[in-house]
């Protein structure tokens, strides 16, 4: 019998997200699952019970009824103690769990003999796991929302303006951390017209910052900052001192600071000190996206927006929830992708395959037994190197076949070509020599302009160039045109006319096809 996926209403205070949305319910039904949603679960995200019912979900009135009936539970936040009490043996929970930070929750779930997949434990280094990566989805939304919150608290335009009342300079935004959330914040702030600067311990993200319109501010200290799983690692004391000096300098100059620095399993590093806040101009804004883990600013109050020394410090811990509809849609899609991996047979029954690296990483409790942390990923098996093929020995006195042609061979080639050209020039009519010269030059120019261009540089305009090159149609038209009165040359031979007609046909295809291809390619880049 197909298993039932239950989606309860989130009980965490202020949480507006829901673990699935109507369009995802339809996809889960196609995998063979039955779906039940607690009444009102999607109200805060603007998904009504009627929308879920129309998508094929059953509407359940109470959380107790839903938890007792569901074989699989989709949630956003980890379950409360009351919700854990409603779980039954053999049930599967898929949710944010944060096992390192919540050992008591882990023990209470073990006591219920359930299977738990923590969406926050997904091995992010696996390329095929990207479709299930809810951390990335939520971080992107949070980064965008952080800029919106900053703009709301800031007292000026982000973009520079020249008005009749005076000139308004653009806002200066500094973003600490250029992970997914930081990059989303950089792109959003730059699109609003601000001057954006960013820093990260991982030097390789500098190009990403620049591509989004930001300026990468480098710490004057050489140290590699990449950690496992795409996260930054804890830096040395020397680096941290140089970093604090750079942050202090930026704090005096910028209007808005957005901090995103987090280290898995540890409190958020303190990047912005009270002295830095004191040095900022009155009316400045700090958005601390690490508020839930204690904050990157010493004066952050998690979950609140406070004013200290004339600076507004926003420590909201529900940034993704403040875009509930978008966040729920992305999160629901992430969970659907997990369900796809668990139910490859599409019969509505999941299989928690511990041999699958992605599923093994997600599974923190298997049938009442803690399986977290997962073992180190298996190294790919070394591929045997193909045996080297024996190289045939070239006769003595001759170069190997792979070697470039010798100067002697090149000289002979040019000598033969010169003799051929001399023979043609001595025996062909003068008119032919003129046309032949143009032909050779055209081949050379065509090779240098079209054929010799690196494929990476090809653009939609190349097809326009190709179409314009059809100017050779003029020559063909001249050949098929009737002779001018009094012209002693008369009409050309019939075989020349035939070739001219064929040329016109081919040129027409080339010309109109080139413009058609260009039009289609340009439409791909239009919004």
Coordinates of C-alpha atoms in Angstrom, one line a residue:
X1 CA 0.0 0.0 0.0
X2 CA 1.4 3.5 -0.8
X3 CA 2.8 5.3 2.2
X4 CA 1.2 8.5 3.5
X5 CA 3.2 11.7 3.6
X6 CA 1.9 14.1 6.4
X7 CA 2.6 17.8 6.4
X8 CA 1.8 19.4 9.8
X9 CA 1.4 23.0 10.6
X10 CA 4.6 24.5 11.9
X11 CA 4.4 25.1 15.7
X12 CA 7.6 27.2 16.1
X13 CA 6.7 30.7 17.0
X14 CA 6.7 33.0 14.0
X15 CA 7.4 30.3 11.4
X16 CA 5.4 31.0 8.3
X17 CA 6.9 28.4 6.0
X18 CA 5.2 25.1 5.1
X19 CA 7.0 21.9 4.1
X20 CA 5.2 21.4 0.8
X21 CA 3.0 23.3 -1.6
X22 CA 0.1 22.4 -3.9
X23 CA 2.2 22.1 -7.0
X24 CA 4.6 19.7 -5.2
X25 CA 1.7 17.6 -3.9
X26 CA 0.8 16.8 -7.5
X27 CA 4.3 15.6 -8.1
X28 CA 4.3 13.5 -4.9
X29 CA 1.1 11.9 -6.1
X30 CA 2.8 10.9 -9.4
X31 CA 5.5 9.1 -7.3
X32 CA 2.7 7.0 -5.8
X33 CA 2.4 8.6 -2.4
X34 CA -0.7 9.6 -0.6
X35 CA -0.5 13.2 0.9
X36 CA -2.2 14.6 3.9
X37 CA -1.9 18.3 5.1
X38 CA -3.0 19.7 8.4
X39 CA -5.7 22.3 8.1
X40 CA -4.2 25.8 8.0
X41 CA -0.6 24.6 7.5
X42 CA -0.1 26.8 4.4
X43 CA -2.2 29.8 5.5
X44 CA 0.8 32.0 6.5
X45 CA 2.4 31.3 3.1
X46 CA -0.8 32.0 1.2
X47 CA -1.6 28.4 0.4
X48 CA -5.2 27.6 1.4
X49 CA -6.7 24.3 2.3
X50 CA -8.7 24.4 -0.9
X51 CA -5.6 24.7 -3.0
X52 CA -4.1 21.6 -1.3
X53 CA -7.3 19.7 -1.7
X54 CA -7.5 20.6 -5.4
X55 CA -4.0 19.3 -5.9
X56 CA -5.0 15.9 -4.4
X57 CA -4.1 16.2 -0.7
X58 CA -6.4 15.1 2.1
X59 CA -7.0 17.8 4.7
X60 CA -6.6 16.7 8.4
X61 CA -8.1 18.8 11.2
X62 CA -5.7 18.1 14.1
X63 CA -1.9 17.5 14.4
X64 CA -2.5 14.4 16.5
X65 CA -4.5 12.8 13.8
X66 CA -1.9 13.6 11.2
X67 CA 1.1 12.5 13.2
X68 CA -0.6 9.2 14.1
X69 CA -1.6 8.4 10.5
X70 CA 1.4 9.5 8.5
X71 CA 4.2 7.1 7.5
X72 CA 6.4 9.9 6.5
X73 CA 6.4 13.5 7.9
X74 CA 7.7 16.5 6.1
X75 CA 8.6 19.5 8.3
X76 CA 10.6 22.7 8.2
X77 CA 11.7 23.1 11.8
X78 CA 12.6 20.2 14.0
X79 CA 9.8 18.7 16.1
X80 CA 8.9 20.0 19.5
X81 CA 8.8 17.7 22.5
X82 CA 5.0 17.5 22.1
X83 CA 5.3 16.5 18.5
X84 CA 8.0 13.9 19.3
X85 CA 5.5 12.4 21.7
X86 CA 3.0 11.9 18.8
X87 CA 5.5 9.9 16.7
X88 CA 5.3 6.2 16.4
X89 CA 7.8 3.4 15.7
X90 CA 8.7 2.9 12.1
X91 CA 7.8 6.5 11.1
X92 CA 10.2 8.6 9.0
X93 CA 10.8 12.3 9.6
X94 CA 12.4 14.6 7.0
X95 CA 13.2 18.0 8.4
X96 CA 15.9 20.4 9.6
X97 CA 17.3 18.8 12.7
X98 CA 20.9 20.2 13.3
X99 CA 22.0 17.1 15.2
X100 CA 25.2 18.6 16.5
X101 CA 23.3 21.5 18.2
X102 CA 20.4 19.4 19.4
X103 CA 21.6 16.3 21.2
X104 CA 18.5 16.1 23.5
X105 CA 16.2 16.1 20.4
X106 CA 18.3 13.3 18.9
X107 CA 17.9 11.2 22.0
X108 CA 14.2 11.8 22.3
X109 CA 13.8 10.7 18.6
X110 CA 15.9 7.6 19.2
X111 CA 13.5 6.6 22.0
X112 CA 10.6 6.6 19.6
X113 CA 12.5 4.2 17.2
X114 CA 12.0 6.3 14.2
X115 CA 14.1 7.1 11.1
X116 CA 15.2 10.7 10.7
X117 CA 16.6 12.4 7.6
X118 CA 18.2 15.8 8.5
X119 CA 18.0 18.0 5.5
X120 CA 20.8 20.1 7.0
X121 CA 23.2 17.1 6.9
X122 CA 23.1 16.6 3.2
X123 CA 26.6 16.1 1.7
X124 CA 26.9 19.3 -0.3
X125 CA 30.0 18.2 -2.1
X126 CA 28.0 15.7 -4.2
X127 CA 27.0 17.3 -7.4
X128 CA 23.8 15.3 -7.7
X129 CA 22.8 16.4 -4.2
X130 CA 22.4 20.1 -5.3
X131 CA 18.7 19.5 -6.2
X132 CA 18.1 18.5 -2.6
X133 CA 20.1 21.2 -1.0
X134 CA 17.6 23.1 1.1
X135 CA 20.4 25.0 3.0
X136 CA 21.4 26.7 -0.3
X137 CA 17.8 27.4 -1.2
X138 CA 17.1 29.0 2.2
X139 CA 20.4 30.9 2.2
X140 CA 19.7 32.5 -1.1
X141 CA 16.3 33.7 0.1
X142 CA 17.8 35.0 3.4
X143 CA 20.5 36.9 1.6
X144 CA 18.0 38.6 -0.6
X145 CA 15.7 39.4 2.4
X146 CA 18.7 40.8 4.4
X147 CA 19.1 43.6 1.8
X148 CA 15.4 44.3 1.8
X149 CA 15.5 44.6 5.6
X150 CA 18.5 46.9 5.4
X151 CA 16.8 49.1 2.8
X152 CA 13.7 49.3 5.0
X153 CA 15.8 50.5 8.0
X154 CA 18.1 52.7 6.0
X155 CA 17.2 56.4 5.6
X156 CA 18.3 57.0 2.0
X157 CA 18.2 55.6 -1.5
X158 CA 20.5 52.8 -2.3
X159 CA 21.2 54.2 -5.8
X160 CA 22.7 57.7 -6.3
X161 CA 20.2 60.3 -7.4
X162 CA 20.4 63.8 -8.8
X163 CA 17.3 65.7 -8.0
X164 CA 16.1 69.3 -8.1
X165 CA 16.6 69.4 -4.3
X166 CA 20.2 68.2 -4.5
X167 CA 22.5 65.3 -5.1
X168 CA 22.1 62.0 -3.2
X169 CA 25.2 59.8 -3.1
X170 CA 24.8 56.0 -3.5
X171 CA 24.8 53.8 -0.4
X172 CA 27.9 51.9 0.4
X173 CA 27.3 48.3 1.5
X174 CA 29.9 45.9 2.9
X175 CA 29.1 42.2 3.1
X176 CA 31.1 39.9 5.3
X177 CA 31.1 36.4 3.8
X178 CA 30.5 35.5 0.2
X179 CA 28.8 32.2 0.5
X180 CA 25.4 31.5 -1.0
X181 CA 23.7 34.1 1.3
X182 CA 26.4 36.6 0.8
X183 CA 26.4 36.3 -3.0
X184 CA 22.6 36.7 -3.0
X185 CA 23.0 39.9 -0.9
X186 CA 25.7 41.2 -3.2
X187 CA 23.6 40.7 -6.3
X188 CA 20.5 42.3 -4.7
X189 CA 22.3 45.3 -3.3
X190 CA 24.2 45.9 -6.6
X191 CA 20.9 45.7 -8.6
X192 CA 19.5 48.4 -6.3
X193 CA 22.4 50.7 -7.3
X194 CA 24.5 50.6 -4.2
X195 CA 28.3 50.5 -4.1
X196 CA 29.0 46.9 -2.9
X197 CA 32.1 45.6 -1.2
X198 CA 32.6 42.0 0.1
X199 CA 35.1 39.9 1.8
X200 CA 35.5 36.2 2.4
X201 CA 38.2 33.9 3.8
X202 CA 38.0 31.9 0.6
X203 CA 40.0 33.7 -2.1
X204 CA 38.4 31.7 -4.9
X205 CA 35.1 33.5 -4.5
X206 CA 36.6 36.9 -5.5
X207 CA 35.6 36.3 -9.2
X208 CA 32.1 35.5 -8.2
X209 CA 31.8 38.7 -6.2
X210 CA 33.1 40.8 -9.1
X211 CA 30.7 39.0 -11.5
X212 CA 27.7 40.2 -9.4
X213 CA 28.9 43.8 -9.4
X214 CA 30.8 43.9 -6.1
X215 CA 34.3 44.7 -5.2
X216 CA 36.3 42.1 -3.4
X217 CA 38.2 43.5 -0.4
X218 CA 41.2 41.3 0.4
X219 CA 42.7 40.9 3.9
X220 CA 46.3 41.8 4.0
X221 CA 47.3 38.3 5.2
X222 CA 48.0 35.2 3.1
X223 CA 46.1 32.1 4.4
X224 CA 43.8 29.5 2.8
X225 CA 40.3 29.7 4.2
X226 CA 38.4 26.9 2.5
X227 CA 36.9 24.3 4.7
X228 CA 35.1 21.1 4.1
X229 CA 31.7 20.9 2.4
X230 CA 32.0 24.4 0.9
X231 CA 32.2 26.1 4.2
X232 CA 34.9 28.5 5.5
X233 CA 37.2 27.2 8.2
X234 CA 38.4 28.8 11.5
X235 CA 41.3 31.1 10.6
X236 CA 44.5 31.7 12.5
X237 CA 44.9 34.5 15.1
X238 CA 47.1 36.4 12.7
X239 CA 44.6 36.3 10.0
X240 CA 41.7 37.3 12.3
X241 CA 43.7 40.3 13.6
X242 CA 44.3 41.5 10.0
X243 CA 40.6 40.8 9.2
X244 CA 39.5 42.9 12.2
X245 CA 41.6 45.8 11.1
X246 CA 40.1 45.7 7.6
X247 CA 36.5 45.4 9.1
X248 CA 37.2 48.4 11.3
X249 CA 38.3 50.5 8.3
X250 CA 35.2 49.5 6.3
X251 CA 32.9 50.2 9.2
X252 CA 34.0 53.8 9.3
X253 CA 33.3 54.2 5.5
X254 CA 30.2 52.2 4.7
X255 CA 26.5 52.8 5.4
X256 CA 25.3 49.2 5.7
X257 CA 27.1 46.0 6.9
X258 CA 25.6 42.5 6.2
X259 CA 27.3 39.6 8.0
X260 CA 26.8 36.0 7.0
X261 CA 29.7 34.2 8.6
X262 CA 28.9 30.8 10.1
X263 CA 31.0 27.7 10.9
X264 CA 29.1 24.4 11.2
X265 CA 28.7 23.1 14.7
X266 CA 30.3 26.2 16.3
X267 CA 29.0 29.6 17.5
X268 CA 29.1 32.4 14.9
X269 CA 32.5 34.2 14.9
X270 CA 32.5 37.7 16.2
X271 CA 33.5 40.0 13.4
X272 CA 32.0 43.4 14.3
X273 CA 33.0 44.7 17.7
X274 CA 31.2 47.3 19.8
X275 CA 34.0 49.8 18.9
X276 CA 33.3 49.3 15.2
X277 CA 29.7 49.9 15.7
X278 CA 30.5 53.1 17.6
X279 CA 32.7 54.3 14.7
X280 CA 29.8 54.0 12.2
X281 CA 27.8 57.0 11.1
X282 CA 24.5 57.6 12.8
X283 CA 21.7 56.1 10.7
X284 CA 23.9 53.2 9.5
X285 CA 22.5 49.6 9.5
X286 CA 23.9 46.2 10.4
X287 CA 22.0 43.1 9.3
X288 CA 23.4 40.1 11.2
X289 CA 22.3 36.9 9.4
X290 CA 24.1 34.7 12.0
X291 CA 21.8 35.8 14.8
X292 CA 20.5 32.3 15.4
X293 CA 24.0 31.1 16.2
X294 CA 24.8 34.1 18.5
X295 CA 25.5 36.7 15.8
X296 CA 28.6 38.1 14.1
X297 CA 28.2 41.4 15.9
X298 CA 28.9 41.8 19.6
X299 CA 25.8 43.9 20.1
X300 CA 23.3 41.7 18.1
X301 CA 20.1 40.7 19.9
X302 CA 18.9 37.5 18.2
X303 CA 15.4 37.8 16.8
X304 CA 15.2 41.6 17.3
X305 CA 16.2 44.9 15.7
X306 CA 17.9 47.2 18.2
X307 CA 19.6 50.6 18.0
X308 CA 23.0 51.0 19.5
X309 CA 25.1 54.1 19.2
X310 CA 22.8 55.4 16.5
X311 CA 23.2 52.2 14.4
X312 CA 20.3 49.9 13.7
X313 CA 21.4 46.3 14.3
X314 CA 19.0 43.7 12.8
X315 CA 19.3 40.2 14.2
X316 CA 16.2 38.5 12.8
X317 CA 16.4 34.7 12.8
X318 CA 13.5 34.2 10.4
X319 CA 14.7 36.0 7.2
X320 CA 13.7 33.1 5.0
X321 CA 10.3 32.8 6.7
X322 CA 9.7 36.5 5.8
X323 CA 9.4 35.4 2.2
X324 CA 7.2 32.5 3.2
X325 CA 5.6 31.7 -0.2
X326 CA 8.9 31.6 -2.1
X327 CA 10.8 29.8 0.6
X328 CA 8.0 27.2 1.0
X329 CA 8.0 26.5 -2.8
X330 CA 11.8 26.0 -2.9
X331 CA 11.9 23.9 0.2
X332 CA 9.0 21.8 -0.9
X333 CA 10.8 21.2 -4.2
X334 CA 14.0 20.1 -2.3
X335 CA 12.0 17.6 -0.2
X336 CA 10.3 16.3 -3.4
X337 CA 13.8 15.6 -4.8
X338 CA 14.6 13.7 -1.6
X339 CA 11.4 11.7 -2.1
X340 CA 12.5 10.9 -5.7
X341 CA 15.8 9.5 -4.4
X342 CA 14.0 7.5 -1.7
X343 CA 11.3 6.1 -4.1
X344 CA 13.0 5.3 -7.4
X345 CA 10.4 2.6 -8.1
X346 CA 7.6 5.2 -8.0
X347 CA 5.4 2.9 -6.0
X348 CA 4.8 5.2 -3.1
X349 CA 7.1 3.3 -0.7
X350 CA 10.5 4.7 0.4
X351 CA 13.7 2.8 0.7
X352 CA 16.4 4.4 2.9
X353 CA 19.4 3.0 1.1
X354 CA 22.4 3.4 3.3
X355 CA 24.7 2.5 0.3
X356 CA 23.7 5.8 -1.4
X357 CA 26.1 8.5 -0.3
X358 CA 23.5 11.3 -0.4
X359 CA 20.9 9.3 1.6
X360 CA 23.5 8.0 4.0
X361 CA 24.6 11.6 4.7
X362 CA 21.0 12.7 5.3
X363 CA 20.1 9.8 7.6
X364 CA 21.0 10.8 11.2
X365 CA 18.8 8.1 12.9
X366 CA 17.9 4.7 11.3
X367 CA 15.1 2.8 13.0
X368 CA 16.0 4.1 16.4
X369 CA 19.8 3.9 16.0
X370 CA 21.9 7.1 15.7
X371 CA 23.9 7.0 12.4
X372 CA 25.3 10.5 12.6
X373 CA 27.9 11.6 11.8
X374 CA 28.3 9.6 8.6
X375 CA 31.6 8.0 7.6
X376 CA 34.0 9.8 5.3
X377 CA 32.9 9.6 1.7
X378 CA 34.5 6.8 -0.3
X379 CA 37.3 7.8 -2.5
X380 CA 36.7 7.0 -6.1
X381 CA 38.5 3.9 -7.3
X382 CA 41.7 4.6 -9.1
X383 CA 41.3 3.9 -12.8
X384 CA 44.1 1.8 -14.3
X385 CA 46.3 3.8 -16.7
X386 CA 46.1 2.5 -20.2
X387 CA 49.3 0.8 -21.4
X388 CA 51.5 3.1 -23.4
X389 CA 51.5 2.2 -27.1
X390 CA 55.0 1.4 -28.5
X391 CA 56.2 4.2 -30.7
X392 CA 57.5 3.1 -34.0
X393 CA 61.1 3.9 -34.5
X394 CA 61.7 6.2 -37.5
X395 CA 64.5 5.4 -39.9
X396 CA 67.7 7.1 -39.1
X397 CA 68.1 10.5 -40.6
X398 CA 64.3 11.2 -40.7
X399 CA 62.2 13.0 -38.1
X400 CA 59.5 11.1 -36.2
X401 CA 55.9 11.3 -37.5
X402 CA 54.8 13.4 -34.5
X403 CA 57.5 16.0 -34.9
X404 CA 56.8 19.2 -36.8
X405 CA 57.9 19.5 -40.4
X406 CA 61.5 20.4 -40.8
X407 CA 62.7 23.6 -42.4
X408 CA 63.8 21.5 -45.5
X409 CA 60.3 20.1 -46.0
X410 CA 58.7 23.6 -45.6
X411 CA 61.1 25.0 -48.2
X412 CA 60.3 22.2 -50.7
X413 CA 56.6 22.8 -50.2
X414 CA 56.9 26.6 -50.9
X415 CA 59.2 25.9 -53.9
X416 CA 56.6 23.5 -55.4
X417 CA 53.8 26.0 -54.7
X418 CA 55.9 28.8 -56.4
X419 CA 56.4 26.7 -59.5
X420 CA 52.7 25.9 -59.7
X421 CA 51.8 29.6 -59.4
X422 CA 54.4 30.5 -62.0
X423 CA 53.0 28.0 -64.4
X424 CA 49.5 29.3 -63.9
X425 CA 50.7 32.9 -64.3
X426 CA 52.6 32.1 -67.5
X427 CA 49.8 30.3 -69.3
X428 CA 46.5 31.7 -68.0
X429 CA 44.9 34.9 -69.3
X430 CA 45.3 38.1 -67.4
X431 CA 41.7 38.2 -66.4
X432 CA 42.0 34.8 -64.7
X433 CA 45.1 36.0 -62.8
X434 CA 43.2 38.9 -61.4
X435 CA 40.3 36.7 -60.3
X436 CA 42.6 34.1 -58.9
X437 CA 44.4 36.7 -56.8
X438 CA 41.2 37.9 -55.4
X439 CA 40.2 34.3 -54.7
X440 CA 43.4 33.5 -52.8
X441 CA 43.1 36.8 -50.7
X442 CA 39.4 36.0 -50.0
X443 CA 40.4 32.5 -48.7
X444 CA 43.1 34.0 -46.5
X445 CA 40.8 36.7 -45.1
X446 CA 37.9 34.3 -44.6
X447 CA 40.2 31.9 -42.7
X448 CA 41.5 34.6 -40.4
X449 CA 38.1 36.2 -39.7
X450 CA 35.8 33.1 -39.5
X451 CA 37.6 29.8 -39.4
X452 CA 40.5 30.8 -37.2
X453 CA 38.2 32.3 -34.5
X454 CA 38.2 30.4 -31.2
X455 CA 34.8 28.6 -30.7
X456 CA 34.5 30.2 -27.3
X457 CA 34.3 33.6 -29.0
X458 CA 31.4 32.7 -31.3
X459 CA 28.3 34.8 -30.7
X460 CA 25.0 35.3 -32.3
X461 CA 26.6 38.0 -34.4
X462 CA 28.7 35.4 -36.2
X463 CA 25.7 34.2 -38.1
X464 CA 25.0 37.8 -39.2
X465 CA 28.6 38.0 -40.4
X466 CA 28.0 34.9 -42.3
X467 CA 24.9 36.3 -43.9
X468 CA 26.6 39.5 -44.9
X469 CA 29.4 37.5 -46.5
X470 CA 26.7 36.5 -49.1
X471 CA 27.6 39.7 -50.9
X472 CA 29.2 37.2 -53.4
X473 CA 25.6 37.0 -54.8
X474 CA 26.4 40.1 -56.8
X475 CA 28.9 38.2 -58.8
X476 CA 26.5 35.5 -59.6
X477 CA 23.8 38.0 -60.5
X478 CA 26.1 39.7 -63.0
X479 CA 26.7 36.4 -64.7
X480 CA 23.0 35.6 -65.3
X481 CA 22.1 39.1 -66.2
X482 CA 21.2 39.7 -69.9
X483 CA 24.0 41.5 -71.9
X484 CA 23.9 45.2 -72.2
X485 CA 23.0 46.5 -75.7
X486 CA 26.1 46.9 -77.8
X487 CA 28.1 44.7 -75.5
X488 CA 30.5 42.7 -77.7
X489 CA 31.2 40.1 -75.0
X490 CA 27.7 38.7 -75.3
X491 CA 26.2 36.2 -72.9
X492 CA 28.5 33.8 -71.0
X493 CA 28.5 30.1 -71.7
X494 CA 25.6 28.1 -70.5
X495 CA 27.7 26.2 -67.9
X496 CA 28.7 29.5 -66.4
X497 CA 25.1 30.5 -66.1
X498 CA 24.2 27.2 -64.5
X499 CA 27.0 27.7 -61.9
X500 CA 25.8 31.2 -61.2
X501 CA 22.2 30.1 -60.7
X502 CA 23.4 27.4 -58.3
X503 CA 25.5 30.0 -56.5
X504 CA 22.5 32.3 -56.1
X505 CA 20.4 29.5 -54.6
X506 CA 23.1 28.6 -52.1
X507 CA 23.8 32.2 -51.2
X508 CA 20.1 32.8 -50.6
X509 CA 19.9 29.9 -48.1
X510 CA 23.1 31.2 -46.4
X511 CA 21.8 34.7 -46.2
X512 CA 18.2 34.2 -44.9
X513 CA 19.3 31.3 -42.7
X514 CA 22.0 33.4 -41.1
X515 CA 19.5 36.1 -40.1
X516 CA 17.0 33.5 -39.0
X517 CA 19.5 31.8 -36.7
X518 CA 20.6 35.2 -35.3
X519 CA 17.1 36.1 -34.5
X520 CA 16.4 32.8 -32.6
X521 CA 19.7 33.1 -30.7
X522 CA 19.0 36.6 -29.6
X523 CA 15.5 35.7 -28.4
X524 CA 17.2 33.3 -25.9
X525 CA 18.7 36.2 -24.1
X526 CA 15.6 38.4 -24.0
X527 CA 13.5 38.4 -20.9

